[in-house]
Amino acid sequence: MQELKAHLLDSYKQLVLALKNKRLTNSLIIGGDVALGSIDLALYFTKLYLCHENGDEPCNKCKSCVLFESASHPDFRVVLASSKEDCDKNLDIVNDIGYVEQAVQDNTTNKVIRIDSIRTINHYLYESAVLAHNKAAIIANAHLMQEGAANSLLKTFEEPPANTLIILQTNAQEKLIPTILSRAYKLNIKKPSYEMCYAFLKSYNIDDSRIVKAIGISGYNPNLALDIINLDNDKLIEQFITNFVLYIINPQSIDKENKCIQLLLDLEPKVRDLFLNEFIVQILKYKVQFSLDNLCLLDEQNVKVLYKIKKDKLFKAYSYINENLLDDSQLLLKLQETRLRELLHLFKEVV
Ligand SMILES: [Zn+2]
């Protein structure tokens, strides 16, 4: 696996210190978006925990480190949210880190962490370690545990086997049951600084203008910013803004309305929500005299029209986005389209 990204180093050091000082219990919750690297941190720290050398980094040479990288470590498992078909193919519990990194990024719609998966992992954790060292299990997207699964895990949390680490990785800690929350050591990944995001994206030889926009839209989330650029979502957003300005000038134009909707539908749902929020907020900021230098989505040209949108319309749109659109990846396309059209109609007769 790759080295940890710069913004994860402080969190990693905190975990290493807790481990060395024996403050780390047998259970750990790592909170933070997958795009922020929460699963990368969970995997990297697990590799260290299993490593036979006693360093601050995995040694990459011992038997454990080698097996960890080759998807054949006998004392390491990851539980994934799964569909019925995944389960039939034994893809609910794996030890292939490449597969894990891919699976947790993929859409988890209609997938849950099953009670049977947790029961299997409970048994596994109580068996003695094959390599006669530590054992570890990661439960990825732990907030997708069904109630039965969470209760089943609780027993292992209450009487944890020695030399065992259970890591729950989640971007929604509030969805975990309180009895689990209260028993674990908790670490929340902090968002990286602008400079860290910039340095990370610059290492991919990306143009400054794209970097600035992608960082702004992603909310300082370097991996997501990179996705935005790789998927050309920043270019779609640029086209959307151009067409939105034309729509504001002539809101009766059904052509412009349809073009705007299509461009929004072409965006990744997560990017779309973040962008729409940020776009409205930046127009509001401009109206209260923020400098254009700090508003990555606006420029001398488009603000000539955008600044005319009344504040109450912008606030209405902001509320609409947060009540109706956030996390709408599970919505049917038709319904997404209807909602986006309703949002655009809020801007009719605004100028
Ligand atoms: Zn090692």
PDB file of C-alpha atoms in Angstrom, residues 6-227:
ATOM      1  CA  ALA A   6       0.540  14.342   4.564  1.00  0.00           C
ATOM      2  CA  HIS A   7      -2.748  15.375   6.160  1.00  0.00           C
ATOM      3  CA  LEU A   8      -3.102  11.939   7.828  1.00  0.00           C
ATOM      4  CA  LEU A   9       0.296  11.986   9.548  1.00  0.00           C
ATOM      5  CA  ASP A  10      -0.818  13.794  12.712  1.00  0.00           C
ATOM      6  CA  SER A  11      -3.720  11.395  13.191  1.00  0.00           C
ATOM      7  CA  TYR A  12      -1.408   8.448  12.592  1.00  0.00           C
ATOM      8  CA  LYS A  13       1.121   9.721  15.136  1.00  0.00           C
ATOM      9  CA  GLN A  14      -1.675  10.153  17.680  1.00  0.00           C
ATOM     10  CA  LEU A  15      -2.660   6.502  17.210  1.00  0.00           C
ATOM     11  CA  VAL A  16       0.923   5.257  17.455  1.00  0.00           C
ATOM     12  CA  LEU A  17       1.399   7.211  20.681  1.00  0.00           C
ATOM     13  CA  ALA A  18      -1.826   5.824  22.131  1.00  0.00           C
ATOM     14  CA  LEU A  19      -0.693   2.307  21.215  1.00  0.00           C
ATOM     15  CA  LYS A  20       2.756   2.728  22.787  1.00  0.00           C
ATOM     16  CA  ASN A  21       1.315   4.326  25.917  1.00  0.00           C
ATOM     17  CA  LYS A  22      -1.257   1.543  26.172  1.00  0.00           C
ATOM     18  CA  ARG A  23      -4.074   4.057  26.031  1.00  0.00           C
ATOM     19  CA  LEU A  24      -5.532   2.336  23.017  1.00  0.00           C
ATOM     20  CA  THR A  25      -8.201  -0.148  24.050  1.00  0.00           C
ATOM     21  CA  ASN A  26      -8.913  -3.114  21.825  1.00  0.00           C
ATOM     22  CA  SER A  27     -11.401  -1.094  19.868  1.00  0.00           C
ATOM     23  CA  LEU A  28     -10.893   2.016  17.818  1.00  0.00           C
ATOM     24  CA  ILE A  29     -13.282   4.199  15.847  1.00  0.00           C
ATOM     25  CA  ILE A  30     -11.790   6.195  12.974  1.00  0.00           C
ATOM     26  CA  GLY A  31     -14.248   8.870  11.911  1.00  0.00           C
ATOM     27  CA  GLY A  32     -13.965  10.681   8.616  1.00  0.00           C
ATOM     28  CA  ASP A  33     -14.928  10.488   4.991  1.00  0.00           C
ATOM     29  CA  VAL A  34     -13.371   7.748   2.865  1.00  0.00           C
ATOM     30  CA  ALA A  35     -12.303  10.492   0.461  1.00  0.00           C
ATOM     31  CA  LEU A  36     -10.385  12.073   3.353  1.00  0.00           C
ATOM     32  CA  GLY A  37      -8.467   8.828   3.760  1.00  0.00           C
ATOM     33  CA  SER A  38     -10.169   7.212   6.761  1.00  0.00           C
ATOM     34  CA  ILE A  39      -9.813   3.705   5.308  1.00  0.00           C
ATOM     35  CA  ASP A  40      -6.186   4.378   4.287  1.00  0.00           C
ATOM     36  CA  LEU A  41      -5.383   5.328   7.863  1.00  0.00           C
ATOM     37  CA  ALA A  42      -7.224   2.279   9.229  1.00  0.00           C
ATOM     38  CA  LEU A  43      -5.282  -0.058   6.929  1.00  0.00           C
ATOM     39  CA  TYR A  44      -1.904   1.562   7.538  1.00  0.00           C
ATOM     40  CA  PHE A  45      -2.310   1.533  11.312  1.00  0.00           C
ATOM     41  CA  THR A  46      -3.466  -2.089  11.210  1.00  0.00           C
ATOM     42  CA  LYS A  47      -0.345  -3.003   9.263  1.00  0.00           C
ATOM     43  CA  LEU A  48       1.751  -1.428  12.014  1.00  0.00           C
ATOM     44  CA  TYR A  49      -0.260  -3.182  14.729  1.00  0.00           C
ATOM     45  CA  LEU A  50       0.385  -6.543  13.078  1.00  0.00           C
ATOM     46  CA  CYS A  51       4.050  -5.848  12.238  1.00  0.00           C
ATOM     47  CA  HIS A  52       6.520  -8.015  14.168  1.00  0.00           C
ATOM     48  CA  GLU A  53       9.024  -5.200  14.632  1.00  0.00           C
ATOM     49  CA  ASN A  54       8.314  -2.691  17.328  1.00  0.00           C
ATOM     50  CA  GLY A  55       8.737   0.501  15.254  1.00  0.00           C
ATOM     51  CA  ASP A  56       6.631   3.565  14.626  1.00  0.00           C
ATOM     52  CA  GLU A  57       6.077   2.519  11.004  1.00  0.00           C
ATOM     53  CA  PRO A  58       5.399  -0.906   9.481  1.00  0.00           C
ATOM     54  CA  CYS A  59       8.825  -2.412   8.688  1.00  0.00           C
ATOM     55  CA  ASN A  60       7.718  -3.792   5.277  1.00  0.00           C
ATOM     56  CA  LYS A  61      10.108  -6.703   5.728  1.00  0.00           C
ATOM     57  CA  CYS A  62       8.750  -9.041   8.399  1.00  0.00           C
ATOM     58  CA  LYS A  63       6.492 -11.983   7.561  1.00  0.00           C
ATOM     59  CA  SER A  64       3.426 -10.061   8.732  1.00  0.00           C
ATOM     60  CA  CYS A  65       4.121  -7.005   6.558  1.00  0.00           C
ATOM     61  CA  VAL A  66       4.761  -9.182   3.501  1.00  0.00           C
ATOM     62  CA  LEU A  67       1.584 -11.231   3.995  1.00  0.00           C
ATOM     63  CA  PHE A  68      -0.412  -8.054   4.637  1.00  0.00           C
ATOM     64  CA  GLU A  69       0.587  -6.685   1.237  1.00  0.00           C
ATOM     65  CA  SER A  70      -0.004  -9.950  -0.582  1.00  0.00           C
ATOM     66  CA  ALA A  71      -3.630 -10.345   0.513  1.00  0.00           C
ATOM     67  CA  SER A  72      -2.860 -13.479   2.491  1.00  0.00           C
ATOM     68  CA  HIS A  73      -2.417 -12.362   6.100  1.00  0.00           C
ATOM     69  CA  PRO A  74      -4.035 -15.048   8.259  1.00  0.00           C
ATOM     70  CA  ASP A  75      -4.670 -12.734  11.233  1.00  0.00           C
ATOM     71  CA  PHE A  76      -6.270  -9.828   9.434  1.00  0.00           C
ATOM     72  CA  ARG A  77      -9.802  -9.393   8.098  1.00  0.00           C
ATOM     73  CA  VAL A  78     -11.939  -6.549   6.780  1.00  0.00           C
ATOM     74  CA  VAL A  79     -15.720  -6.707   6.988  1.00  0.00           C
ATOM     75  CA  LEU A  80     -17.433  -4.886   4.125  1.00  0.00           C
ATOM     76  CA  ALA A  81     -21.003  -3.837   3.564  1.00  0.00           C
ATOM     77  CA  SER A  82     -22.413  -6.351   1.142  1.00  0.00           C
ATOM     78  CA  SER A  83     -25.329  -7.253  -1.062  1.00  0.00           C
ATOM     79  CA  LYS A  84     -26.648 -10.798  -1.129  1.00  0.00           C
ATOM     80  CA  GLU A  85     -24.608 -11.554  -4.248  1.00  0.00           C
ATOM     81  CA  ASP A  86     -21.423 -10.220  -2.589  1.00  0.00           C
ATOM     82  CA  CYS A  87     -22.048 -12.582   0.328  1.00  0.00           C
ATOM     83  CA  ASP A  88     -22.503 -15.569  -1.954  1.00  0.00           C
ATOM     84  CA  LYS A  89     -19.098 -14.768  -3.460  1.00  0.00           C
ATOM     85  CA  ASN A  90     -17.531 -14.374   0.023  1.00  0.00           C
ATOM     86  CA  LEU A  91     -16.835 -10.699  -0.624  1.00  0.00           C
ATOM     87  CA  ASP A  92     -18.240  -9.582   2.742  1.00  0.00           C
ATOM     88  CA  ILE A  93     -15.036 -10.537   4.591  1.00  0.00           C
ATOM     89  CA  VAL A  94     -11.713 -10.119   2.824  1.00  0.00           C
ATOM     90  CA  ASN A  95      -8.029  -9.481   3.513  1.00  0.00           C
ATOM     91  CA  ASP A  96      -7.069  -8.042   0.132  1.00  0.00           C
ATOM     92  CA  ILE A  97      -6.263  -4.381   0.835  1.00  0.00           C
ATOM     93  CA  GLY A  98      -6.499  -3.402  -2.845  1.00  0.00           C
ATOM     94  CA  TYR A  99     -10.011  -4.789  -2.982  1.00  0.00           C
ATOM     95  CA  VAL A 100     -10.925  -3.038   0.270  1.00  0.00           C
ATOM     96  CA  GLU A 101      -9.744   0.370  -0.974  1.00  0.00           C
ATOM     97  CA  GLN A 102     -11.879  -0.059  -4.075  1.00  0.00           C
ATOM     98  CA  ALA A 103     -14.952  -1.513  -2.342  1.00  0.00           C
ATOM     99  CA  VAL A 104     -15.312   1.205   0.295  1.00  0.00           C
ATOM    100  CA  GLN A 105     -15.197   3.931  -2.363  1.00  0.00           C
ATOM    101  CA  ASP A 106     -17.893   2.301  -4.453  1.00  0.00           C
ATOM    102  CA  ASN A 107     -21.499   3.137  -3.994  1.00  0.00           C
ATOM    103  CA  THR A 108     -22.832   1.281  -0.970  1.00  0.00           C
ATOM    104  CA  THR A 109     -26.473   1.758  -1.936  1.00  0.00           C
ATOM    105  CA  ASN A 110     -28.543  -1.249  -0.881  1.00  0.00           C
ATOM    106  CA  LYS A 111     -25.601  -2.767   0.966  1.00  0.00           C
ATOM    107  CA  VAL A 112     -25.429  -3.434   4.694  1.00  0.00           C
ATOM    108  CA  ILE A 113     -23.071  -5.032   7.143  1.00  0.00           C
ATOM    109  CA  ARG A 114     -24.770  -8.312   7.891  1.00  0.00           C
ATOM    110  CA  ILE A 115     -25.187 -10.064  11.202  1.00  0.00           C
ATOM    111  CA  ASP A 116     -23.720 -13.224   9.667  1.00  0.00           C
ATOM    112  CA  SER A 117     -20.557 -11.329   8.682  1.00  0.00           C
ATOM    113  CA  ILE A 118     -20.170 -10.027  12.238  1.00  0.00           C
ATOM    114  CA  ARG A 119     -20.788 -13.477  13.718  1.00  0.00           C
ATOM    115  CA  THR A 120     -18.067 -14.894  11.486  1.00  0.00           C
ATOM    116  CA  ILE A 121     -15.665 -12.139  12.496  1.00  0.00           C
ATOM    117  CA  ASN A 122     -16.450 -12.708  16.196  1.00  0.00           C
ATOM    118  CA  HIS A 123     -15.463 -16.364  15.851  1.00  0.00           C
ATOM    119  CA  TYR A 124     -12.355 -15.415  13.948  1.00  0.00           C
ATOM    120  CA  LEU A 125     -11.249 -12.924  16.595  1.00  0.00           C
ATOM    121  CA  TYR A 126     -11.467 -15.522  19.379  1.00  0.00           C
ATOM    122  CA  GLU A 127      -9.321 -18.066  17.561  1.00  0.00           C
ATOM    123  CA  SER A 128      -5.641 -17.828  18.400  1.00  0.00           C
ATOM    124  CA  ALA A 129      -3.409 -15.937  15.994  1.00  0.00           C
ATOM    125  CA  VAL A 130      -1.805 -18.092  13.294  1.00  0.00           C
ATOM    126  CA  LEU A 131       1.395 -16.026  13.348  1.00  0.00           C
ATOM    127  CA  ALA A 132       1.397 -16.080  17.174  1.00  0.00           C
ATOM    128  CA  HIS A 133       1.268 -12.288  17.282  1.00  0.00           C
ATOM    129  CA  ASN A 134      -1.537  -9.695  17.128  1.00  0.00           C
ATOM    130  CA  LYS A 135      -4.861 -10.094  15.323  1.00  0.00           C
ATOM    131  CA  ALA A 136      -6.932  -7.342  13.721  1.00  0.00           C
ATOM    132  CA  ALA A 137     -10.258  -6.714  12.052  1.00  0.00           C
ATOM    133  CA  ILE A 138     -11.538  -3.595  10.357  1.00  0.00           C
ATOM    134  CA  ILE A 139     -15.232  -2.981   9.906  1.00  0.00           C
ATOM    135  CA  ALA A 140     -15.462  -0.589   6.975  1.00  0.00           C
ATOM    136  CA  ASN A 141     -18.426   1.796   6.741  1.00  0.00           C
ATOM    137  CA  ALA A 142     -19.403   0.607  10.211  1.00  0.00           C
ATOM    138  CA  HIS A 143     -22.487   2.839  10.263  1.00  0.00           C
ATOM    139  CA  LEU A 144     -24.014   0.365   7.790  1.00  0.00           C
ATOM    140  CA  MET A 145     -24.239  -2.298  10.492  1.00  0.00           C
ATOM    141  CA  GLN A 146     -27.785  -3.541  10.950  1.00  0.00           C
ATOM    142  CA  GLU A 147     -29.057  -3.480  14.528  1.00  0.00           C
ATOM    143  CA  GLY A 148     -28.511  -7.213  14.969  1.00  0.00           C
ATOM    144  CA  ALA A 149     -24.985  -6.913  13.617  1.00  0.00           C
ATOM    145  CA  ALA A 150     -24.142  -4.066  16.010  1.00  0.00           C
ATOM    146  CA  ASN A 151     -25.512  -6.020  18.967  1.00  0.00           C
ATOM    147  CA  SER A 152     -23.567  -9.077  17.953  1.00  0.00           C
ATOM    148  CA  LEU A 153     -20.364  -7.027  17.756  1.00  0.00           C
ATOM    149  CA  LEU A 154     -21.039  -5.522  21.172  1.00  0.00           C
ATOM    150  CA  LYS A 155     -20.279  -8.833  22.909  1.00  0.00           C
ATOM    151  CA  THR A 156     -16.777  -8.843  21.435  1.00  0.00           C
ATOM    152  CA  PHE A 157     -16.391  -5.198  22.440  1.00  0.00           C
ATOM    153  CA  GLU A 158     -17.306  -6.026  26.034  1.00  0.00           C
ATOM    154  CA  GLU A 159     -14.977  -9.001  26.381  1.00  0.00           C
ATOM    155  CA  PRO A 160     -12.242  -8.331  23.852  1.00  0.00           C
ATOM    156  CA  PRO A 161      -9.674 -11.079  23.314  1.00  0.00           C
ATOM    157  CA  ALA A 162      -6.109 -10.092  24.220  1.00  0.00           C
ATOM    158  CA  ASN A 163      -3.750  -8.823  21.512  1.00  0.00           C
ATOM    159  CA  THR A 164      -6.635  -7.996  19.253  1.00  0.00           C
ATOM    160  CA  LEU A 165      -7.635  -4.754  17.592  1.00  0.00           C
ATOM    161  CA  ILE A 166     -11.049  -3.994  16.113  1.00  0.00           C
ATOM    162  CA  ILE A 167     -11.268  -0.814  14.053  1.00  0.00           C
ATOM    163  CA  LEU A 168     -14.572   0.692  13.025  1.00  0.00           C
ATOM    164  CA  GLN A 169     -14.169   3.075  10.086  1.00  0.00           C
ATOM    165  CA  THR A 170     -17.135   5.367   9.494  1.00  0.00           C
ATOM    166  CA  ASN A 171     -18.168   8.752   8.174  1.00  0.00           C
ATOM    167  CA  ALA A 172     -21.285   8.788  10.363  1.00  0.00           C
ATOM    168  CA  GLN A 173     -20.346   8.098  13.968  1.00  0.00           C
ATOM    169  CA  GLU A 174     -23.724   9.326  15.128  1.00  0.00           C
ATOM    170  CA  LYS A 175     -25.296   6.252  13.529  1.00  0.00           C
ATOM    171  CA  LEU A 176     -23.336   3.856  15.774  1.00  0.00           C
ATOM    172  CA  ILE A 177     -25.098   2.631  18.890  1.00  0.00           C
ATOM    173  CA  PRO A 178     -24.033   4.472  22.081  1.00  0.00           C
ATOM    174  CA  THR A 179     -22.785   1.320  23.796  1.00  0.00           C
ATOM    175  CA  ILE A 180     -20.271   0.804  20.999  1.00  0.00           C
ATOM    176  CA  LEU A 181     -19.314   4.472  20.861  1.00  0.00           C
ATOM    177  CA  SER A 182     -18.620   4.626  24.579  1.00  0.00           C
ATOM    178  CA  ARG A 183     -16.266   1.624  24.588  1.00  0.00           C
ATOM    179  CA  ALA A 184     -13.887   2.606  21.826  1.00  0.00           C
ATOM    180  CA  TYR A 185     -10.932   4.954  21.458  1.00  0.00           C
ATOM    181  CA  LYS A 186     -12.120   7.598  18.992  1.00  0.00           C
ATOM    182  CA  LEU A 187     -10.170   9.514  16.412  1.00  0.00           C
ATOM    183  CA  ASN A 188     -11.627  11.960  13.921  1.00  0.00           C
ATOM    184  CA  ILE A 189      -9.616  12.815  10.849  1.00  0.00           C
ATOM    185  CA  LYS A 190      -9.124  16.547  10.532  1.00  0.00           C
ATOM    186  CA  LYS A 191      -9.484  18.299   7.239  1.00  0.00           C
ATOM    187  CA  PRO A 192      -6.156  19.284   5.727  1.00  0.00           C
ATOM    188  CA  SER A 193      -5.067  22.888   5.254  1.00  0.00           C
ATOM    189  CA  TYR A 194      -5.243  24.663   1.900  1.00  0.00           C
ATOM    190  CA  GLU A 195      -1.469  24.351   1.545  1.00  0.00           C
ATOM    191  CA  MET A 196      -1.575  20.579   2.095  1.00  0.00           C
ATOM    192  CA  CYS A 197      -4.346  20.185  -0.512  1.00  0.00           C
ATOM    193  CA  TYR A 198      -2.443  22.355  -2.945  1.00  0.00           C
ATOM    194  CA  ALA A 199       0.829  20.442  -2.511  1.00  0.00           C
ATOM    195  CA  PHE A 200      -0.982  17.116  -2.943  1.00  0.00           C
ATOM    196  CA  LEU A 201      -2.698  18.152  -6.189  1.00  0.00           C
ATOM    197  CA  LYS A 202       0.386  19.901  -7.524  1.00  0.00           C
ATOM    198  CA  SER A 203       2.251  16.585  -7.256  1.00  0.00           C
ATOM    199  CA  TYR A 204      -0.029  15.372 -10.076  1.00  0.00           C
ATOM    200  CA  ASN A 205       1.077  18.249 -12.338  1.00  0.00           C
ATOM    201  CA  ILE A 206      -2.343  19.859 -12.419  1.00  0.00           C
ATOM    202  CA  ASP A 207      -2.853  23.479 -13.523  1.00  0.00           C
ATOM    203  CA  ASP A 208      -3.239  26.024 -10.742  1.00  0.00           C
ATOM    204  CA  SER A 209      -6.610  27.277 -11.959  1.00  0.00           C
ATOM    205  CA  ARG A 210      -8.089  23.760 -11.778  1.00  0.00           C
ATOM    206  CA  ILE A 211      -6.495  23.126  -8.380  1.00  0.00           C
ATOM    207  CA  VAL A 212      -7.940  26.272  -6.818  1.00  0.00           C
ATOM    208  CA  LYS A 213     -11.454  25.442  -8.009  1.00  0.00           C
ATOM    209  CA  ALA A 214     -11.329  21.771  -7.085  1.00  0.00           C
ATOM    210  CA  ILE A 215     -10.106  22.533  -3.558  1.00  0.00           C
ATOM    211  CA  GLY A 216     -12.918  25.055  -3.097  1.00  0.00           C
ATOM    212  CA  ILE A 217     -15.637  22.730  -4.368  1.00  0.00           C
ATOM    213  CA  SER A 218     -14.355  19.728  -2.409  1.00  0.00           C
ATOM    214  CA  GLY A 219     -14.311  21.645   0.865  1.00  0.00           C
ATOM    215  CA  TYR A 220     -10.537  21.083   1.336  1.00  0.00           C
ATOM    216  CA  ASN A 221     -10.751  17.364   0.681  1.00  0.00           C
ATOM    217  CA  PRO A 222      -7.672  16.422  -1.396  1.00  0.00           C
ATOM    218  CA  ASN A 223      -8.824  13.009  -2.652  1.00  0.00           C
ATOM    219  CA  LEU A 224     -12.209  14.347  -3.636  1.00  0.00           C
ATOM    220  CA  ALA A 225     -10.560  17.335  -5.319  1.00  0.00           C
ATOM    221  CA  LEU A 226      -8.451  14.922  -7.346  1.00  0.00           C
ATOM    222  CA  ASP A 227     -11.584  12.954  -8.321  1.00  0.00           C
TER     223      ASP A 227
END
